[in-house]
PDB file of C-alpha atoms and ligand atoms in Angstrom:
ATOM      1  CA  UNK N   1      40.241 262.986  83.769  1.00  0.00           C
ATOM      2  CA  UNK N   2      40.846 264.364  80.271  1.00  0.00           C
ATOM      3  CA  UNK N   3      41.810 261.823  77.234  1.00  0.00           C
ATOM      4  CA  UNK N   4      44.582 262.513  75.546  1.00  0.00           C
ATOM      5  CA  UNK N   5      44.052 259.517  72.887  1.00  0.00           C
ATOM      6  CA  UNK N   6      47.784 259.076  70.880  1.00  0.00           C
ATOM      7  CA  UNK N   7      47.384 256.527  68.052  1.00  0.00           C
ATOM      8  CA  UNK N   8      50.495 254.207  66.099  1.00  0.00           C
ATOM      9  CA  UNK N   9      50.099 251.838  64.153  1.00  0.00           C
ATOM     10  CA  UNK N  10      52.152 250.142  64.899  1.00  0.00           C
ATOM     11  CA  UNK N  11      54.493 249.612  68.278  1.00  0.00           C
ATOM     12  CA  UNK N  12      56.590 246.772  71.098  1.00  0.00           C
ATOM     13  CA  UNK N  13      54.000 247.951  73.857  1.00  0.00           C
ATOM     14  CA  UNK N  14      51.588 250.239  74.977  1.00  0.00           C
ATOM     15  CA  UNK N  15      52.495 249.896  78.423  1.00  0.00           C
ATOM     16  CA  UNK N  16      56.010 250.145  77.509  1.00  0.00           C
ATOM     17  CA  UNK N  17      55.705 253.370  75.484  1.00  0.00           C
ATOM     18  CA  UNK N  18      53.290 254.590  78.019  1.00  0.00           C
ATOM     19  CA  UNK N  19      56.129 253.541  80.626  1.00  0.00           C
ATOM     20  CA  UNK N  20      58.940 255.498  78.083  1.00  0.00           C
ATOM     21  CA  UNK N  21      56.119 258.636  78.373  1.00  0.00           C
ATOM     22  CA  UNK N  22      56.017 259.455  81.741  1.00  0.00           C
ATOM     23  CA  UNK N  23      56.612 262.220  83.132  1.00  0.00           C
ATOM     24  CA  UNK N  24      56.127 264.527  80.365  1.00  0.00           C
ATOM     25  CA  UNK N  25      52.391 262.690  79.744  1.00  0.00           C
ATOM     26  CA  UNK N  26      49.192 263.715  81.962  1.00  0.00           C
ATOM     27  CA  UNK N  27      46.907 261.329  83.753  1.00  0.00           C
ATOM     28  CA  UNK N  28      44.196 260.393  81.183  1.00  0.00           C
ATOM     29  CA  UNK N  29      46.813 259.937  78.296  1.00  0.00           C
ATOM     30  CA  UNK N  30      45.827 257.447  76.541  1.00  0.00           C
ATOM     31  CA  UNK N  31      48.014 255.608  73.719  1.00  0.00           C
ATOM     32  CA  UNK N  32      47.219 252.813  71.058  1.00  0.00           C
ATOM     33  CA  UNK N  33      48.266 250.757  68.454  1.00  0.00           C
ATOM     34  CA  UNK N  34      47.210 249.626  65.924  1.00  0.00           C
ATOM     35  CA  UNK N  35      50.145 246.115  65.866  1.00  0.00           C
ATOM     36  CA  UNK N  36      52.035 245.531  69.190  1.00  0.00           C
ATOM     37  CA  UNK N  37      55.174 243.024  68.453  1.00  0.00           C
ATOM     38  CA  UNK N  38      56.217 242.672  71.808  1.00  0.00           C
ATOM     39  CA  UNK N  39      52.892 242.934  74.159  1.00  0.00           C
ATOM     40  CA  UNK N  40      53.375 242.168  77.408  1.00  0.00           C
ATOM     41  CA  UNK N  41      50.945 239.502  80.120  1.00  0.00           C
ATOM     42  CA  UNK N  42      51.809 239.562  83.021  1.00  0.00           C
ATOM     43  CA  UNK N  43      54.800 237.040  84.650  1.00  0.00           C
ATOM     44  CA  UNK N  44      57.021 237.468  81.910  1.00  0.00           C
ATOM     45  CA  UNK N  45      53.311 236.569  79.237  1.00  0.00           C
ATOM     46  CA  UNK N  46      53.371 237.235  76.011  1.00  0.00           C
ATOM     47  CA  UNK N  47      49.766 239.237  74.845  1.00  0.00           C
ATOM     48  CA  UNK N  48      49.616 237.817  71.297  1.00  0.00           C
ATOM     49  CA  UNK N  49      48.508 240.965  69.288  1.00  0.00           C
ATOM     50  CA  UNK N  50      47.165 240.895  66.145  1.00  0.00           C
ATOM     51  CA  UNK N  51      47.092 243.729  63.706  1.00  0.00           C
ATOM     52  CA  UNK N  52      43.871 245.794  63.158  1.00  0.00           C
ATOM     53  CA  UNK N  53      42.039 243.526  65.047  1.00  0.00           C
ATOM     54  CA  UNK N  54      41.845 244.865  68.327  1.00  0.00           C
ATOM     55  CA  UNK N  55      42.344 246.488  71.171  1.00  0.00           C
ATOM     56  CA  UNK N  56      45.203 247.413  73.079  1.00  0.00           C
ATOM     57  CA  UNK N  57      45.923 250.112  74.988  1.00  0.00           C
ATOM     58  CA  UNK N  58      47.598 251.771  78.058  1.00  0.00           C
ATOM     59  CA  UNK N  59      45.817 254.860  80.344  1.00  0.00           C
ATOM     60  CA  UNK N  60      48.368 256.763  81.992  1.00  0.00           C
ATOM     61  CA  UNK N  61      47.310 256.929  85.732  1.00  0.00           C
ATOM     62  CA  UNK N  62      48.212 258.731  88.688  1.00  0.00           C
ATOM     63  CA  UNK N  63      45.839 257.689  91.937  1.00  0.00           C
ATOM     64  CA  UNK N  64      47.361 259.603  94.756  1.00  0.00           C
ATOM     65  CA  UNK N  65      46.650 255.861  96.579  1.00  0.00           C
ATOM     66  CA  UNK N  66      49.353 254.365  98.379  1.00  0.00           C
ATOM     67  CA  UNK N  67      50.596 251.180  97.012  1.00  0.00           C
ATOM     68  CA  UNK N  68      48.188 249.124  98.838  1.00  0.00           C
ATOM     69  CA  UNK N  69      45.531 249.967  96.428  1.00  0.00           C
ATOM     70  CA  UNK N  70      47.539 249.907  93.545  1.00  0.00           C
ATOM     71  CA  UNK N  71      46.239 246.417  91.627  1.00  0.00           C
ATOM     72  CA  UNK N  72      42.843 247.513  92.584  1.00  0.00           C
ATOM     73  CA  UNK N  73      42.634 249.652  89.154  1.00  0.00           C
ATOM     74  CA  UNK N  74      43.174 246.503  87.009  1.00  0.00           C
ATOM     75  CA  UNK N  75      39.848 246.066  89.213  1.00  0.00           C
ATOM     76  CA  UNK N  76      38.534 249.120  87.799  1.00  0.00           C
ATOM     77  CA  UNK N  77      39.944 248.493  84.848  1.00  0.00           C
ATOM     78  CA  UNK N  78      37.367 244.529  84.841  1.00  0.00           C
ATOM     79  CA  UNK N  79      34.794 246.060  86.073  1.00  0.00           C
ATOM     80  CA  UNK N  80      34.954 248.567  82.746  1.00  0.00           C
ATOM     81  CA  UNK N  81      35.319 246.182  80.230  1.00  0.00           C
ATOM     82  CA  UNK N  82      32.276 243.960  81.954  1.00  0.00           C
ATOM     83  CA  UNK N  83      30.028 247.036  81.674  1.00  0.00           C
ATOM     84  CA  UNK N  84      31.625 247.957  78.698  1.00  0.00           C
ATOM     85  CA  UNK N  85      30.828 244.393  76.846  1.00  0.00           C
ATOM     86  CA  UNK N  86      27.495 244.928  78.505  1.00  0.00           C
ATOM     87  CA  UNK N  87      26.349 247.679  76.695  1.00  0.00           C
ATOM     88  CA  UNK N  88      27.298 245.475  73.776  1.00  0.00           C
ATOM     89  CA  UNK N  89      24.919 243.136  74.683  1.00  0.00           C
ATOM     90  CA  UNK N  90      28.244 240.454  75.798  1.00  0.00           C
ATOM     91  CA  UNK N  91      27.277 238.995  79.130  1.00  0.00           C
ATOM     92  CA  UNK N  92      30.794 238.641  79.921  1.00  0.00           C
ATOM     93  CA  UNK N  93      32.362 237.105  83.130  1.00  0.00           C
ATOM     94  CA  UNK N  94      36.067 238.089  85.397  1.00  0.00           C
ATOM     95  CA  UNK N  95      38.399 235.442  86.604  1.00  0.00           C
ATOM     96  CA  UNK N  96      40.187 237.456  88.591  1.00  0.00           C
ATOM     97  CA  UNK N  97      42.228 239.030  88.791  1.00  0.00           C
ATOM     98  CA  UNK N  98      42.817 240.555  85.062  1.00  0.00           C
ATOM     99  CA  UNK N  99      41.299 238.136  82.462  1.00  0.00           C
ATOM    100  CA  UNK N 100      36.851 238.797  80.911  1.00  0.00           C
ATOM    101  CA  UNK N 101      36.143 235.757  80.261  1.00  0.00           C
ATOM    102  CA  UNK N 102      33.207 234.940  77.506  1.00  0.00           C
ATOM    103  CA  UNK N 103      31.924 231.474  76.761  1.00  0.00           C
ATOM    104  CA  UNK N 104      33.966 230.231  78.253  1.00  0.00           C
ATOM    105  CA  UNK N 105      36.928 232.067  75.780  1.00  0.00           C
ATOM    106  CA  UNK N 106      39.379 234.755  77.660  1.00  0.00           C
ATOM    107  CA  UNK N 107      38.808 238.031  74.578  1.00  0.00           C
ATOM    108  CA  UNK N 108      40.868 240.389  77.320  1.00  0.00           C
ATOM    109  CA  UNK N 109      43.279 240.399  80.014  1.00  0.00           C
ATOM    110  CA  UNK N 110      44.519 243.283  82.163  1.00  0.00           C
ATOM    111  CA  UNK N 111      47.706 244.669  82.662  1.00  0.00           C
ATOM    112  CA  UNK N 112      48.241 247.721  85.679  1.00  0.00           C
ATOM    113  CA  UNK N 113      51.963 248.673  86.252  1.00  0.00           C
ATOM    114  CA  UNK N 114      52.949 251.154  88.963  1.00  0.00           C
ATOM    115  CA  UNK N 115      56.418 253.206  88.125  1.00  0.00           C
ATOM    116  CA  UNK N 116      58.349 254.870  90.354  1.00  0.00           C
ATOM    117  CA  UNK N 117      59.782 258.466  88.265  1.00  0.00           C
ATOM    118  CA  UNK N 118      63.249 260.059  89.927  1.00  0.00           C
ATOM    119  CA  UNK N 119      61.311 262.822  91.768  1.00  0.00           C
ATOM    120  CA  UNK N 120      58.506 260.070  94.010  1.00  0.00           C
ATOM    121  CA  UNK N 121      56.081 260.168  91.972  1.00  0.00           C
ATOM    122  CA  UNK N 122      53.435 257.508  91.670  1.00  0.00           C
ATOM    123  CA  UNK N 123      51.859 256.694  88.480  1.00  0.00           C
ATOM    124  CA  UNK N 124      49.770 253.955  86.820  1.00  0.00           C
ATOM    125  CA  UNK N 125      49.861 251.909  83.629  1.00  0.00           C
ATOM    126  CA  UNK N 126      46.570 249.775  83.177  1.00  0.00           C
ATOM    127  CA  UNK N 127      46.312 247.969  80.007  1.00  0.00           C
ATOM    128  CA  UNK N 128      43.755 246.803  78.068  1.00  0.00           C
ATOM    129  CA  UNK N 129      43.547 244.021  75.368  1.00  0.00           C
ATOM    130  CA  UNK N 130      40.585 243.328  74.182  1.00  0.00           C
ATOM    131  CA  UNK N 131      40.663 240.965  70.938  1.00  0.00           C
ATOM    132  CA  UNK N 132      37.779 241.619  69.126  1.00  0.00           C
ATOM    133  CA  UNK N 133      37.254 241.014  64.905  1.00  0.00           C
ATOM    134  CA  UNK N 134      40.494 238.307  64.423  1.00  0.00           C
ATOM    135  CA  UNK N 135      38.890 235.531  63.288  1.00  0.00           C
ATOM    136  CA  UNK N 136      40.167 231.986  64.668  1.00  0.00           C
ATOM    137  CA  UNK N 137      43.200 231.879  62.105  1.00  0.00           C
ATOM    138  CA  UNK N 138      44.426 234.414  63.625  1.00  0.00           C
ATOM    139  CA  UNK N 139      45.460 232.987  66.969  1.00  0.00           C
ATOM    140  CA  UNK N 140      48.227 230.491  67.770  1.00  0.00           C
ATOM    141  CA  UNK N 141      47.255 227.266  67.272  1.00  0.00           C
ATOM    142  CA  UNK N 142      48.524 227.127  71.806  1.00  0.00           C
ATOM    143  CA  UNK N 143      45.782 229.667  72.079  1.00  0.00           C
ATOM    144  CA  UNK N 144      42.614 228.151  70.131  1.00  0.00           C
ATOM    145  CA  UNK N 145      41.636 226.364  73.661  1.00  0.00           C
ATOM    146  CA  UNK N 146      41.687 229.286  75.297  1.00  0.00           C
ATOM    147  CA  UNK N 147      41.232 232.664  73.209  1.00  0.00           C
ATOM    148  CA  UNK N 148      38.831 233.922  71.916  1.00  0.00           C
ATOM    149  CA  UNK N 149      37.735 236.958  69.718  1.00  0.00           C
ATOM    150  CA  UNK N 150      33.668 239.660  69.743  1.00  0.00           C
ATOM    151  CA  UNK N 151      33.826 238.126  65.757  1.00  0.00           C
ATOM    152  CA  UNK N 152      34.068 234.483  66.816  1.00  0.00           C
ATOM    153  CA  UNK N 153      31.433 235.358  68.914  1.00  0.00           C
ATOM    154  CA  UNK N 154      29.067 237.774  68.347  1.00  0.00           C
ATOM    155  CA  UNK N 155      29.248 236.025  64.120  1.00  0.00           C
ATOM    156  CA  UNK N 156      30.390 239.658  63.075  1.00  0.00           C
ATOM    157  CA  UNK N 157      32.547 242.559  62.396  1.00  0.00           C
ATOM    158  CA  UNK N 158      32.866 244.835  66.007  1.00  0.00           C
ATOM    159  CA  UNK N 159      32.660 248.834  65.401  1.00  0.00           C
ATOM    160  CA  UNK N 160      36.386 249.086  67.237  1.00  0.00           C
ATOM    161  CA  UNK N 161      36.309 252.694  67.787  1.00  0.00           C
ATOM    162  CA  UNK N 162      32.263 252.497  69.017  1.00  0.00           C
ATOM    163  CA  UNK N 163      33.555 249.600  71.505  1.00  0.00           C
ATOM    164  CA  UNK N 164      36.691 252.135  72.696  1.00  0.00           C
ATOM    165  CA  UNK N 165      34.109 254.618  73.996  1.00  0.00           C
ATOM    166  CA  UNK N 166      32.606 253.253  75.738  1.00  0.00           C
ATOM    167  CA  UNK N 167      35.373 251.332  77.366  1.00  0.00           C
ATOM    168  CA  UNK N 168      37.195 254.269  78.414  1.00  0.00           C
ATOM    169  CA  UNK N 169      34.031 256.282  79.899  1.00  0.00           C
ATOM    170  CA  UNK N 170      32.780 252.992  82.042  1.00  0.00           C
ATOM    171  CA  UNK N 171      36.392 253.124  82.901  1.00  0.00           C
ATOM    172  CA  UNK N 172      36.566 257.627  83.592  1.00  0.00           C
ATOM    173  CA  UNK N 173      33.290 256.821  85.542  1.00  0.00           C
ATOM    174  CA  UNK N 174      34.372 254.275  87.914  1.00  0.00           C
ATOM    175  CA  UNK N 175      38.583 255.248  88.451  1.00  0.00           C
ATOM    176  CA  UNK N 176      37.618 259.242  89.426  1.00  0.00           C
ATOM    177  CA  UNK N 177      34.812 257.641  92.700  1.00  0.00           C
ATOM    178  CA  UNK N 178      37.682 256.057  93.179  1.00  0.00           C
ATOM    179  CA  UNK N 179      40.596 258.543  92.824  1.00  0.00           C
ATOM    180  CA  UNK N 180      38.350 261.286  93.603  1.00  0.00           C
ATOM    181  CA  UNK N 181      36.509 259.355  96.577  1.00  0.00           C
ATOM    182  CA  UNK N 182      38.286 256.671  97.634  1.00  0.00           C
ATOM    183  CA  UNK N 183      35.869 254.216  96.483  1.00  0.00           C
ATOM    184  CA  UNK N 184      35.758 251.679  95.293  1.00  0.00           C
ATOM    185  CA  UNK N 185      32.557 249.317  95.614  1.00  0.00           C
ATOM    186  CA  UNK N 186      31.048 249.988  91.827  1.00  0.00           C
ATOM    187  CA  UNK N 187      33.365 247.963  90.846  1.00  0.00           C
ATOM    188  CA  UNK N 188      33.826 245.719  93.107  1.00  0.00           C
ATOM    189  CA  UNK N 189      30.801 244.380  93.219  1.00  0.00           C
ATOM    190  CA  UNK N 190      30.545 244.416  89.485  1.00  0.00           C
ATOM    191  CA  UNK N 191      33.854 241.603  90.222  1.00  0.00           C
ATOM    192  CA  UNK N 192      32.165 240.301  92.140  1.00  0.00           C
ATOM    193  CA  UNK N 193      28.522 239.731  90.869  1.00  0.00           C
ATOM    194  CA  UNK N 194      30.325 238.566  87.462  1.00  0.00           C
ATOM    195  CA  UNK N 195      33.069 236.077  89.204  1.00  0.00           C
ATOM    196  CA  UNK N 196      34.339 233.283  88.211  1.00  0.00           C
ATOM    197  CA  UNK N 197      35.779 232.497  91.185  1.00  0.00           C
ATOM    198  CA  UNK N 198      34.316 233.274  93.568  1.00  0.00           C
ATOM    199  CA  UNK N 199      32.581 229.847  96.149  1.00  0.00           C
ATOM    200  CA  UNK N 200      35.122 227.398  94.433  1.00  0.00           C
ATOM    201  CA  UNK N 201      38.441 225.500  94.286  1.00  0.00           C
ATOM    202  CA  UNK N 202      41.235 227.062  93.142  1.00  0.00           C
ATOM    203  CA  UNK N 203      44.204 225.889  92.890  1.00  0.00           C
ATOM    204  CA  UNK N 204      46.407 229.410  94.039  1.00  0.00           C
ATOM    205  CA  UNK N 205      49.985 229.225  91.462  1.00  0.00           C
ATOM    206  CA  UNK N 206      53.311 231.616  93.002  1.00  0.00           C
ATOM    207  CA  UNK N 207      56.033 231.018  91.575  1.00  0.00           C
ATOM    208  CA  UNK N 208      56.709 227.045  91.393  1.00  0.00           C
ATOM    209  CA  UNK N 209      54.271 227.077  94.713  1.00  0.00           C
ATOM    210  CA  UNK N 210      50.796 225.350  94.042  1.00  0.00           C
ATOM    211  CA  UNK N 211      48.941 225.958  97.514  1.00  0.00           C
ATOM    212  CA  UNK N 212      44.687 224.715  97.220  1.00  0.00           C
ATOM    213  CA  UNK N 213      41.973 226.468  98.862  1.00  0.00           C
ATOM    214  CA  UNK N 214      38.878 227.684  98.128  1.00  0.00           C
ATOM    215  CA  UNK N 215      37.767 231.542  97.082  1.00  0.00           C
ATOM    216  CA  UNK N 216      35.128 233.703  99.671  1.00  0.00           C
ATOM    217  CA  UNK N 217      35.353 236.699  98.491  1.00  0.00           C
ATOM    218  CA  UNK N 218      37.031 239.752  97.563  1.00  0.00           C
ATOM    219  CA  UNK N 219      38.548 242.997 100.005  1.00  0.00           C
ATOM    220  CA  UNK N 220      37.766 246.400  99.497  1.00  0.00           C
ATOM    221  CA  UNK N 221      41.966 246.288  98.183  1.00  0.00           C
ATOM    222  CA  UNK N 222      39.895 244.273  95.314  1.00  0.00           C
ATOM    223  CA  UNK N 223      42.090 240.978  96.754  1.00  0.00           C
ATOM    224  CA  UNK N 224      41.205 237.926  96.655  1.00  0.00           C
ATOM    225  CA  UNK N 225      39.765 236.773 100.345  1.00  0.00           C
ATOM    226  CA  UNK N 226      40.357 232.619 100.088  1.00  0.00           C
ATOM    227  CA  UNK N 227      40.418 229.829 102.794  1.00  0.00           C
ATOM    228  CA  UNK N 228      42.941 226.795 103.643  1.00  0.00           C
ATOM    229  CA  UNK N 229      43.647 224.425 105.181  1.00  0.00           C
ATOM    230  CA  UNK N 230      45.459 226.899 107.162  1.00  0.00           C
ATOM    231  CA  UNK N 231      43.073 228.944 107.715  1.00  0.00           C
ATOM    232  CA  UNK N 232      41.796 232.964 105.334  1.00  0.00           C
ATOM    233  CA  UNK N 233      44.031 234.353 103.728  1.00  0.00           C
ATOM    234  CA  UNK N 234      44.341 238.011 101.775  1.00  0.00           C
ATOM    235  CA  UNK N 235      46.702 237.437  98.451  1.00  0.00           C
ATOM    236  CA  UNK N 236      46.852 240.086  96.689  1.00  0.00           C
ATOM    237  CA  UNK N 237      47.330 239.499  92.565  1.00  0.00           C
ATOM    238  CA  UNK N 238      51.341 240.872  91.893  1.00  0.00           C
ATOM    239  CA  UNK N 239      52.756 237.480  91.839  1.00  0.00           C
ATOM    240  CA  UNK N 240      49.849 234.746  91.724  1.00  0.00           C
ATOM    241  CA  UNK N 241      48.806 232.710  89.246  1.00  0.00           C
ATOM    242  CA  UNK N 242      45.032 231.055  89.069  1.00  0.00           C
ATOM    243  CA  UNK N 243      43.306 227.737  88.594  1.00  0.00           C
ATOM    244  CA  UNK N 244      40.178 225.954  88.999  1.00  0.00           C
ATOM    245  CA  UNK N 245      40.356 222.580  89.981  1.00  0.00           C
ATOM    246  CA  UNK N 246      37.696 221.787  87.545  1.00  0.00           C
ATOM    247  CA  UNK N 247      38.985 223.461  84.019  1.00  0.00           C
ATOM    248  CA  UNK N 248      40.570 226.008  81.702  1.00  0.00           C
ATOM    249  CA  UNK N 249      39.820 228.497  84.444  1.00  0.00           C
TER     250      UNK N 249
HETATM  251  C1  LIG R 301      47.286 239.329  80.907  1.00  0.00           C
HETATM  252  O1  LIG R 301      48.677 238.922  80.863  1.00  0.00           O
HETATM  253  O2  LIG R 301      46.412 238.385  80.672  1.00  0.00           O
HETATM  254  C2  LIG R 301      47.473 240.736  80.937  1.00  0.00           C
HETATM  255  C3  LIG R 301      46.953 241.280  79.392  1.00  0.00           C
HETATM  256  C4  LIG R 301      47.692 242.400  78.313  1.00  0.00           C
HETATM  257  C5  LIG R 301      47.858 243.039  76.814  1.00  0.00           C
HETATM  258  C6  LIG R 301      48.393 244.795  77.412  1.00  0.00           C
HETATM  259  S1  LIG R 301      47.589 244.846  75.370  1.00  0.00           S
HETATM  260  C7  LIG R 301      47.507 246.447  76.073  1.00  0.00           C
HETATM  261  C8  LIG R 301      49.231 246.306  77.345  1.00  0.00           C
HETATM  262  N1  LIG R 301      50.281 246.814  76.442  1.00  0.00           N
HETATM  263  C9  LIG R 301      50.578 245.556  76.958  1.00  0.00           C
HETATM  264  O3  LIG R 301      52.293 245.108  76.099  1.00  0.00           O
HETATM  265  N2  LIG R 301      50.090 245.105  77.305  1.00  0.00           N
HETATM  266  C10 LIG R 301      48.743 245.350  77.945  1.00  0.00           C
HETATM  267  P1  LIG R 301      47.982 237.217  81.480  1.00  0.00           P
HETATM  268  O4  LIG R 301      47.560 236.853  82.860  1.00  0.00           O
HETATM  269  O5  LIG R 301      49.665 237.046  82.203  1.00  0.00           O
HETATM  270  O6  LIG R 301      47.865 235.873  80.557  1.00  0.00           O
HETATM  271  C11 LIG R 301      48.406 236.227  79.100  1.00  0.00           C
HETATM  272  C12 LIG R 301      48.113 234.447  78.358  1.00  0.00           C
HETATM  273  O7  LIG R 301      47.091 234.846  77.620  1.00  0.00           O
HETATM  274  C13 LIG R 301      49.435 233.445  77.232  1.00  0.00           C
HETATM  275  O8  LIG R 301      49.956 233.386  78.172  1.00  0.00           O
HETATM  276  C14 LIG R 301      48.854 233.680  76.753  1.00  0.00           C
HETATM  277  O9  LIG R 301      47.990 232.202  77.665  1.00  0.00           O
HETATM  278  C15 LIG R 301      47.069 233.989  76.903  1.00  0.00           C
HETATM  279  N3  LIG R 301      47.389 235.479  75.827  1.00  0.00           N
HETATM  280  C16 LIG R 301      47.846 235.573  75.330  1.00  0.00           C
HETATM  281  N4  LIG R 301      47.680 236.817  73.855  1.00  0.00           N
HETATM  282  C17 LIG R 301      46.018 236.670  74.389  1.00  0.00           C
HETATM  283  C18 LIG R 301      45.117 237.064  73.320  1.00  0.00           C
HETATM  284  N5  LIG R 301      45.167 238.026  72.645  1.00  0.00           N
HETATM  285  N6  LIG R 301      44.435 236.782  73.667  1.00  0.00           N
HETATM  286  C19 LIG R 301      44.221 235.297  74.880  1.00  0.00           C
HETATM  287  N7  LIG R 301      44.571 234.879  76.439  1.00  0.00           N
HETATM  288  C20 LIG R 301      46.460 235.552  75.678  1.00  0.00           C
END
C-alpha cells in the first residue's frame, strides 16, 4: 500500500472528506487537515480538533474482508498509535475499542466507518485524531478532566510530522499483515497487552441500557469477550461504550 497524502488547511471532518472522495481515490489515500470544524467521534459525538495542534487524519482502505472483521481495523489503528507513541518513549494504554490513554487521559480517538459504493465495493475509513501540541487552555472545560495532549504530558512541543510518519508506517505494517494474510494477531496482542479493560468490571452502555460485566479478553475479530451473569458474550464495537466501575475509563 502506497500512501498518497492530501493536505488541507481546514475541513469539516477528514472522515467526511474521505467519504466524499470515494471511489475516485485508492487505498492508502490519507486526508489530513490542520483543523476540523465538525470533527466526529463515535455515536454522533464531537471531536475537538484545535487548529495546528493535532493530527487529524483519515485513511481510505479497501480491506477485501467480510463485514465481521471491518471493525477490527480500529484495533489495528489503536495498536499502530500505541507503537508509534512507544517509539517516542510515550507509554500508552488502549481503552477498547478506540481510545488511547496516557496518564489516565485520552490523547487519541479512532473512528472506523464502512462505506459501500453503488457498485457494491466496500471501503473502510479509519479516522485517527491525536492531541499533540495543545496546551490545557486549548481544551474546553468539559475536556479538562478527560483529555490531554502529548505536549502537556512531555512538557515540550512534539514534531507532528515525525509522529504522523511513525503512525502511518506502524499502521501499514500491521494492516498489510491483516489484508494479505488475514492475520490481525500482532495488533490484537498489542491491544491485549496494553488493555485498560481486560480483567476489569465494567458497565457496558448500549443506548440507554447499562449492563454490568467482567471483561475476559479480545477475540480474533477484536471484539470484547465479556462475562455477564447470564453467560459469556462477544461484543462488537458498533453501538457500545464502556465505563469502568471505578473511574473515568
Ligand atoms: C472517538 O470518539 O474517540 C473518535 C474520534 C475520532 C477523531 C478523528 S480525527 C480525524 C477523523 N475525522 C473525524 O471527523 N473524526 C476522526 P468517541 O469515543 O465517541 O469519543 C468522543 C468523546 O471524546 C467526546 O464526546 C468527548 O467527550 C471526548 N473528546 C472530544 N474531543 C476530544 C479530544 N480532542 N481529545 C480527547 N477527548 C475528546
